[in-house]
Structure formats: C-alpha cells, structure tokens
Short mmCIF file of C-alpha atoms and ligand atoms in Angstrom, two decimals:
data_model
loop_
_atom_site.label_atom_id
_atom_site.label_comp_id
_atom_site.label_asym_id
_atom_site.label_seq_id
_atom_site.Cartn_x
_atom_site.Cartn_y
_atom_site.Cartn_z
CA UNK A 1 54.96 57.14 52.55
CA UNK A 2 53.71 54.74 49.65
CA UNK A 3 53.74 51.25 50.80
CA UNK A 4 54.04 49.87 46.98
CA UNK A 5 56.99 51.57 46.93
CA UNK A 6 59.01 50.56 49.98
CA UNK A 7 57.26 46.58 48.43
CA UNK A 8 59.11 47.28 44.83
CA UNK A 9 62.63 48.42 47.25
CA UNK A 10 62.39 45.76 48.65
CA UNK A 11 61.82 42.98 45.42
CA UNK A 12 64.85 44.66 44.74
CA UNK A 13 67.31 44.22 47.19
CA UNK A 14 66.12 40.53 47.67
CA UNK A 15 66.69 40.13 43.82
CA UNK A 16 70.06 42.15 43.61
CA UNK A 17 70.67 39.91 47.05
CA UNK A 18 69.95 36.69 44.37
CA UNK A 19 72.10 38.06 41.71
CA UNK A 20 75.24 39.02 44.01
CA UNK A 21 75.15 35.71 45.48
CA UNK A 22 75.12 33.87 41.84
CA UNK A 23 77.38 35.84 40.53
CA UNK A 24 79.97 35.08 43.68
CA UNK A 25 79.49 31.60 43.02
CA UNK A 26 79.91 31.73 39.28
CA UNK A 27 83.25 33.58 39.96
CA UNK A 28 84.36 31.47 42.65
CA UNK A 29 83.96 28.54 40.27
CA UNK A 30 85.35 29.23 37.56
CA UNK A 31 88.41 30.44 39.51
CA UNK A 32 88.71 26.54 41.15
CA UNK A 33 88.21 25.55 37.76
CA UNK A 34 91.48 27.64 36.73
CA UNK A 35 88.77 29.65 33.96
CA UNK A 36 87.85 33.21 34.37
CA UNK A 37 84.24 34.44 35.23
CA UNK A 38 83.91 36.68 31.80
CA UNK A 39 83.90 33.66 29.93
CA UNK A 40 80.54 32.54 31.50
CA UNK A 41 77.32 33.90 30.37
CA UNK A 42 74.46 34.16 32.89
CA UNK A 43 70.98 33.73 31.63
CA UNK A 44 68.32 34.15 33.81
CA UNK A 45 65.51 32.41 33.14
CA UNK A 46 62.48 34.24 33.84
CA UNK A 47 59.98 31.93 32.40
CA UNK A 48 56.83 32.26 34.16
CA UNK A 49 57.88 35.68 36.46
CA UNK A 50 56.32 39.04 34.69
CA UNK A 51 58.05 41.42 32.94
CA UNK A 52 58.46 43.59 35.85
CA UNK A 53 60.75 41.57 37.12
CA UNK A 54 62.63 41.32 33.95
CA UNK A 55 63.05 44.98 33.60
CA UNK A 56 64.16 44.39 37.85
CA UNK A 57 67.15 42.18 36.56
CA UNK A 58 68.07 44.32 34.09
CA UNK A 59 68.88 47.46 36.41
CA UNK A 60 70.75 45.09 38.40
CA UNK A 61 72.70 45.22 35.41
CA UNK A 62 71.71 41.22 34.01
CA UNK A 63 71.67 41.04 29.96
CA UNK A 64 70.83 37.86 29.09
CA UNK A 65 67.69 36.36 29.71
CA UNK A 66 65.66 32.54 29.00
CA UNK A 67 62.38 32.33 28.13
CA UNK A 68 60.99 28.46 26.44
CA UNK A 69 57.78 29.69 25.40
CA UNK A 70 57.70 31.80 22.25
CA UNK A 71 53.32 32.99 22.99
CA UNK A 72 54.65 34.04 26.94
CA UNK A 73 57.87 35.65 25.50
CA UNK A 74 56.27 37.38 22.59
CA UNK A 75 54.19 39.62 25.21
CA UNK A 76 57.18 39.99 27.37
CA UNK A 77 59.72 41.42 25.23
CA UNK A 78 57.66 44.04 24.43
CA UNK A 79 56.60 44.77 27.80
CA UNK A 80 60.08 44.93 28.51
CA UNK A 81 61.21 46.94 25.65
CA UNK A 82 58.66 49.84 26.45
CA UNK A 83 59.52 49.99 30.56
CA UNK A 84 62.99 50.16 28.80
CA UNK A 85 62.39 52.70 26.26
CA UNK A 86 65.84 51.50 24.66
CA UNK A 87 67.68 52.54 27.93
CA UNK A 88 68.46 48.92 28.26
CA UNK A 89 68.74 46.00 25.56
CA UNK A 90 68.28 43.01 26.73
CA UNK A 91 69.27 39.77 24.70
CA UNK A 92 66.76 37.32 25.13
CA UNK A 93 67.69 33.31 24.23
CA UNK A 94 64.84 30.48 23.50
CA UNK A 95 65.64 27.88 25.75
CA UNK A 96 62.86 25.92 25.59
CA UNK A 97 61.35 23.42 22.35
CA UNK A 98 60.52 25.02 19.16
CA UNK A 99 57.57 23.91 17.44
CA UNK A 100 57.78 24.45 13.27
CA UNK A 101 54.96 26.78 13.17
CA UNK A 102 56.04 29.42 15.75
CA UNK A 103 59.36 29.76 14.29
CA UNK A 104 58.68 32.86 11.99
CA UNK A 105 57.81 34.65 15.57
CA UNK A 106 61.03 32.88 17.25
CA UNK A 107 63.58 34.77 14.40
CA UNK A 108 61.50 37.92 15.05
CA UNK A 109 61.58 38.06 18.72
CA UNK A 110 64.71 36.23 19.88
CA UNK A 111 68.94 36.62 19.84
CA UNK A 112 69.57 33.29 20.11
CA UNK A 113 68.18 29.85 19.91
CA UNK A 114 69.21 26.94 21.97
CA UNK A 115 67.03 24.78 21.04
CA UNK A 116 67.79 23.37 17.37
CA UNK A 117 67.48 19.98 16.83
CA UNK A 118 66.31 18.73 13.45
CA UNK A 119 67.02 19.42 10.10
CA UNK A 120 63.07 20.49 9.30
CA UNK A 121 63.51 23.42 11.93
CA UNK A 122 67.01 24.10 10.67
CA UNK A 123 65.24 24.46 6.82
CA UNK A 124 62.54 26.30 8.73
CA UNK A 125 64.50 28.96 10.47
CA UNK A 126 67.38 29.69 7.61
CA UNK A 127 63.77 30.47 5.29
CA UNK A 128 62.36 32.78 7.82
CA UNK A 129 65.75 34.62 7.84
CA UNK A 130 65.25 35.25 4.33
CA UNK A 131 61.73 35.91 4.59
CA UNK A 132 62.24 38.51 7.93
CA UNK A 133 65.06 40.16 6.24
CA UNK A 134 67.53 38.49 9.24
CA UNK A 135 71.21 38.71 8.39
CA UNK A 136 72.17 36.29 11.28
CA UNK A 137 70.81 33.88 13.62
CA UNK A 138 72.89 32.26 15.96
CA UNK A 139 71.99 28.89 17.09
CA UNK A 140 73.04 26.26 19.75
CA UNK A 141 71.91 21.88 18.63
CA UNK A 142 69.95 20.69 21.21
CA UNK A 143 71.73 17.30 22.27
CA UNK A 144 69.83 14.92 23.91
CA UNK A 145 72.97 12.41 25.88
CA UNK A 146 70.18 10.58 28.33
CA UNK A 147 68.31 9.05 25.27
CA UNK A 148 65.15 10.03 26.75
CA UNK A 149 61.88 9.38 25.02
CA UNK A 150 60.19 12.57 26.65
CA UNK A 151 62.97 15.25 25.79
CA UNK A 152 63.32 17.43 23.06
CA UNK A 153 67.19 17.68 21.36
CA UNK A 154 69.29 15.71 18.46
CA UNK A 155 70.75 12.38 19.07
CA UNK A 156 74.06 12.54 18.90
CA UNK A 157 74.24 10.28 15.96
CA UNK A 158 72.60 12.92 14.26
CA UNK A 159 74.92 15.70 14.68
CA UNK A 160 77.08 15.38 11.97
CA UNK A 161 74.65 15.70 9.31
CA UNK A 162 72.92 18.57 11.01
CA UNK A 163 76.25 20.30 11.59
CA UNK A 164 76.81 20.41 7.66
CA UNK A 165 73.59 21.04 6.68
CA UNK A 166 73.71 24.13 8.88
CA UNK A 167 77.08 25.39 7.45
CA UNK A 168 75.55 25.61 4.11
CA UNK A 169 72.89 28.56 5.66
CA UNK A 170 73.73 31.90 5.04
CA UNK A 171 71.90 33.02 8.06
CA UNK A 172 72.08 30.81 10.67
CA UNK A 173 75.23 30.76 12.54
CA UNK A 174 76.34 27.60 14.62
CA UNK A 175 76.89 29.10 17.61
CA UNK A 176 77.58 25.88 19.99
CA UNK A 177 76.04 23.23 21.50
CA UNK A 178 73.13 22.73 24.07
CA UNK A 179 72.06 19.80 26.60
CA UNK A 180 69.12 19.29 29.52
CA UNK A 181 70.51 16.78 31.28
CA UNK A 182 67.85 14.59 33.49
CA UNK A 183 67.11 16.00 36.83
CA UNK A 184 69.11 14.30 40.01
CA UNK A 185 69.30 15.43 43.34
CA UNK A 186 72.85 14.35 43.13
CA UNK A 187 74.50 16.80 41.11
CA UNK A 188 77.69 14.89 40.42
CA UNK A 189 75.40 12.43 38.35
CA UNK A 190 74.99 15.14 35.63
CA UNK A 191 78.88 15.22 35.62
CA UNK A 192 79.62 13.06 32.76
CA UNK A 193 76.42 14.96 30.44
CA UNK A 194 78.15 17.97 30.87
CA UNK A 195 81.44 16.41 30.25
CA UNK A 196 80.10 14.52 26.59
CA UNK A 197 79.00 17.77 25.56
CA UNK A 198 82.33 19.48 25.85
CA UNK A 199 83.77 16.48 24.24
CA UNK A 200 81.50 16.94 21.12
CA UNK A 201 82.16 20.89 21.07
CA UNK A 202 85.86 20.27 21.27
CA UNK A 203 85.72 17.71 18.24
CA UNK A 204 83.62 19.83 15.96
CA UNK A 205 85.17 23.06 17.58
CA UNK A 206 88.68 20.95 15.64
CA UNK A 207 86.44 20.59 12.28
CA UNK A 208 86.14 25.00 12.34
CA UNK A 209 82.02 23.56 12.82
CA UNK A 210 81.53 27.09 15.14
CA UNK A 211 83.80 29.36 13.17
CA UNK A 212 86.04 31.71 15.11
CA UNK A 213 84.08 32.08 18.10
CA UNK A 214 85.27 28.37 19.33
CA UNK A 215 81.76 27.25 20.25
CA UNK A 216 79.29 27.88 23.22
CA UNK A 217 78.59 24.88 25.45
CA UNK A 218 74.68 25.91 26.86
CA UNK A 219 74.48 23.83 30.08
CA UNK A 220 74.02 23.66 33.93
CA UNK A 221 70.49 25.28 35.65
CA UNK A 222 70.26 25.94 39.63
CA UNK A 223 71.03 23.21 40.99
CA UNK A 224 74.18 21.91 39.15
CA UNK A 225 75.54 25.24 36.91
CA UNK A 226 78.66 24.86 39.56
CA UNK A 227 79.44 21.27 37.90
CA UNK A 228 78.52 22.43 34.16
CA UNK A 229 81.26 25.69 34.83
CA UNK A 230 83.56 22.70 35.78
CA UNK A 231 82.80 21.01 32.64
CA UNK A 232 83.48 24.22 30.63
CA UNK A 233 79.76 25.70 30.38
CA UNK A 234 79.93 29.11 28.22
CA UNK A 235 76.14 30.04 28.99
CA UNK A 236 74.40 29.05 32.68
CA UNK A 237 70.75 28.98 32.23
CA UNK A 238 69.62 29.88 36.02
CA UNK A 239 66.43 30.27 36.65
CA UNK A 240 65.18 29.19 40.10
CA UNK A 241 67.73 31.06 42.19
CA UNK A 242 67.70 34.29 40.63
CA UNK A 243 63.98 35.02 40.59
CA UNK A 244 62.53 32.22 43.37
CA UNK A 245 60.08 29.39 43.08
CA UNK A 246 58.08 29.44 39.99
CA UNK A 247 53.89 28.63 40.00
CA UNK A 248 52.80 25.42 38.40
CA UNK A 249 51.33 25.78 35.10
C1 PLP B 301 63.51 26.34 33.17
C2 PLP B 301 64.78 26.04 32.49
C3 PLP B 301 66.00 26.38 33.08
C4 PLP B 301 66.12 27.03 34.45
O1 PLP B 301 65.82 26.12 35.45
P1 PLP B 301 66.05 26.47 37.00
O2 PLP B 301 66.11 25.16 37.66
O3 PLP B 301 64.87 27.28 37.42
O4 PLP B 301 67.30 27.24 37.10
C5 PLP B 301 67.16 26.11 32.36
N1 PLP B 301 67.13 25.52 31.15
C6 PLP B 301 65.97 25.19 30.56
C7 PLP B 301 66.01 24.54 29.22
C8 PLP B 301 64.76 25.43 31.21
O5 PLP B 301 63.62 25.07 30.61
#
C-alpha cells in the first residue's frame, strides 16, 4: 500500500465531490432562470492552488480555468501542459489586472482576457498580436459599476470609445463584457451590478459591438455566481468552492 496514493484518491474524490456539487447548482439555476446549463461557462479559478491540482480538475473533465497573475500562471501552464502531454487542453482566461509591460507574455500564454480596460492596453495587446504572430485574441472590458477608487476596470462612460477603438483591431476580438462587483455578504446586493452589465451587453450586443457570438457577460464568483446566472452570466469565475480556501499572500 502507498499512502501518497490513497492521499492523491482521495484530493480527488473531495474535488470531483466540489465539482459535482457546482455543477448541480449551475444547472439547477439556470433551469429556475428558464436558461439552459450549456450556455454557462465554468472557470475555475485556481489562483494560488499548484498545478497538480489543475491537471486534478481537468480529469474531472473542467476546461476552463482563471488565473490573475500572468508571473504565477506563466509557470503553471506549462506545468500543466507537460503532466498533460496534449492529452488535455485546457483554456486558460486572465482574470485578474493587466499591467502594460506583461502583456507580450499575457497574448503568449492565455485564451482569453477579461480584464481590458483602457485604450493603452487595448493598443498594447492588438501590437503584440502582430508582433507574436496571433491571429485572434478574444477579449472581455473590464467594467467597473461601483466607481471604486481601488478596482481595476473601464468606467462605463468610457465604453463607447473603447468599444470602437477595439473594432478597428484586426486581432483582438470583443468577446463581451466583464465586472467584480464589491464584496457583500448579502448576495442580493450584487443584484443590480450584474443586472447593469447585461444591460450594457444587450445595448452594444444591438450595435453588432460582439459580432455573431452575441457577447459574453464574465460575472458572479462563489458566493453569488447563482444571482449573476440569474442576471444572464455566460462565464462563472468560481474559485473558492471548487478548490477550497486559498493561503494569504
Ligand atoms: C479570485 C477571483 C475569482 C474567484 O473568487 P472565489 O471567491 O474564490 O470564487 C473570480 N474573479 C476574479 C476576478 C478573481 O480575482
């Protein structure tokens, strides 16, 4: 008997245990909310958690996963993609803020970014395209609804003119829109982000701003992805209940 072993068996029945329960709930929801569970996207955030248990969620059969550091990711992916060995492609989406210098590695390592929200980084990433030889990038704007000094994301004031400057890139693709809400206990309190968001994706959605794929709305986390799937979330960033507590920094 190795002991490791029947330790990895059991990381992974606790984790498929996490996964079956999300899942449930992300069906159940969308069901109440008269949508159907293949329109929602779960991306499990694995931020902080190694690469083992990465390469765990993906035999569990998850896709999509959230990392907001591009220096943590950049080792990550690759650990990934060699316990892999291109058995398994994951997609992996930069959730977190972007800064200007790090986005040559961002185009190189990641499927999608959520996290757009200036015109600089827009310039930025449609040159590194051209510079990495990427045909397409798609991209979410970062909204910011709460106003908050601290938080990364576009006023919405701003959209417009960062919608049409990224229609005239030939690489980027606007792939939908993105919020953090602030934290509250009280879930319903995020309600009405969640709701302005899918008010701005329908609007531009009616202006062809996301092309033919109708526009992803990138919102709701653990504790409030039930009310974002009520508001019409496309992509659920969970992090929290799919791989447990995460370590302060
Ligand atoms: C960390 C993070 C999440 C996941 O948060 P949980 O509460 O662990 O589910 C989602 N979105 C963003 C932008 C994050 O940084």
């Amino acid at each position: 008997m190795n002991s490791s072993k029947t330790e990895a068996a059991r990381a992974d029945d606790a984790l498929g245990a996490r996964l079956g329960e999300i899942r449930g709930r992300i069906a159940e929801c969308a069901r109440r909310a008269g949508r159907t569970p293949e329109e929602i996207t779960l991306i499990a955030v694995s931020k902080t958690h190694p690469a083992e248990m990465v390469t765990r969620a993906l035999a569990a059969g998850v896709v999509d996963f959230g990392e907001n550091r591009v220096q943590e990711a950049e080792e990550k992916i690759e650990a990934v993609a060699a316990a892999a060995g291109g058995a398994r492609v994951p997609r992996w989406h930069l959730i977190g803020h972007l800064q200007k210098n790090k986005s040559r590695r961002a185009v190189k390592l990641f499927d999608v970014i959520h996290t757009v929200d200036s015109a600089e980084l827009i310039e930025r990433l449609e040159r590194m395209c051209v510079e990495e030889g990427r045909a397409e990038l798609p991209v979410l704007l970062q909204v910011d609804l709460a106003g908050e000094e601290s938080k990364a994301g576009a006023h919405p004031d701003a959209l417009p003119g960062l919608i049409e400057q990224a229609a005239t890139c030939k690489h980027l693709r606007l792939a939908g829109l993105m919020t953090l809400p602030p934290f509250y206990d009280e879930t319903e309190r995020v309600r009405p982000f969640f709701r302005r968001l899918r008010e701005l994706r329908d609007e531009w959605r009616g202006r062809g701003a996301f092309g033919a794929a109708g526009g992803e709305l990138s919102m709701g986390m653990s504790h409030d992805f039930e009310v974002a799937i009520e508001e019409g979330a496309t992509m659920v960033r969970v992090g929290t209940a799919i791989f447990g507590a995460r370590a302060a920094r």
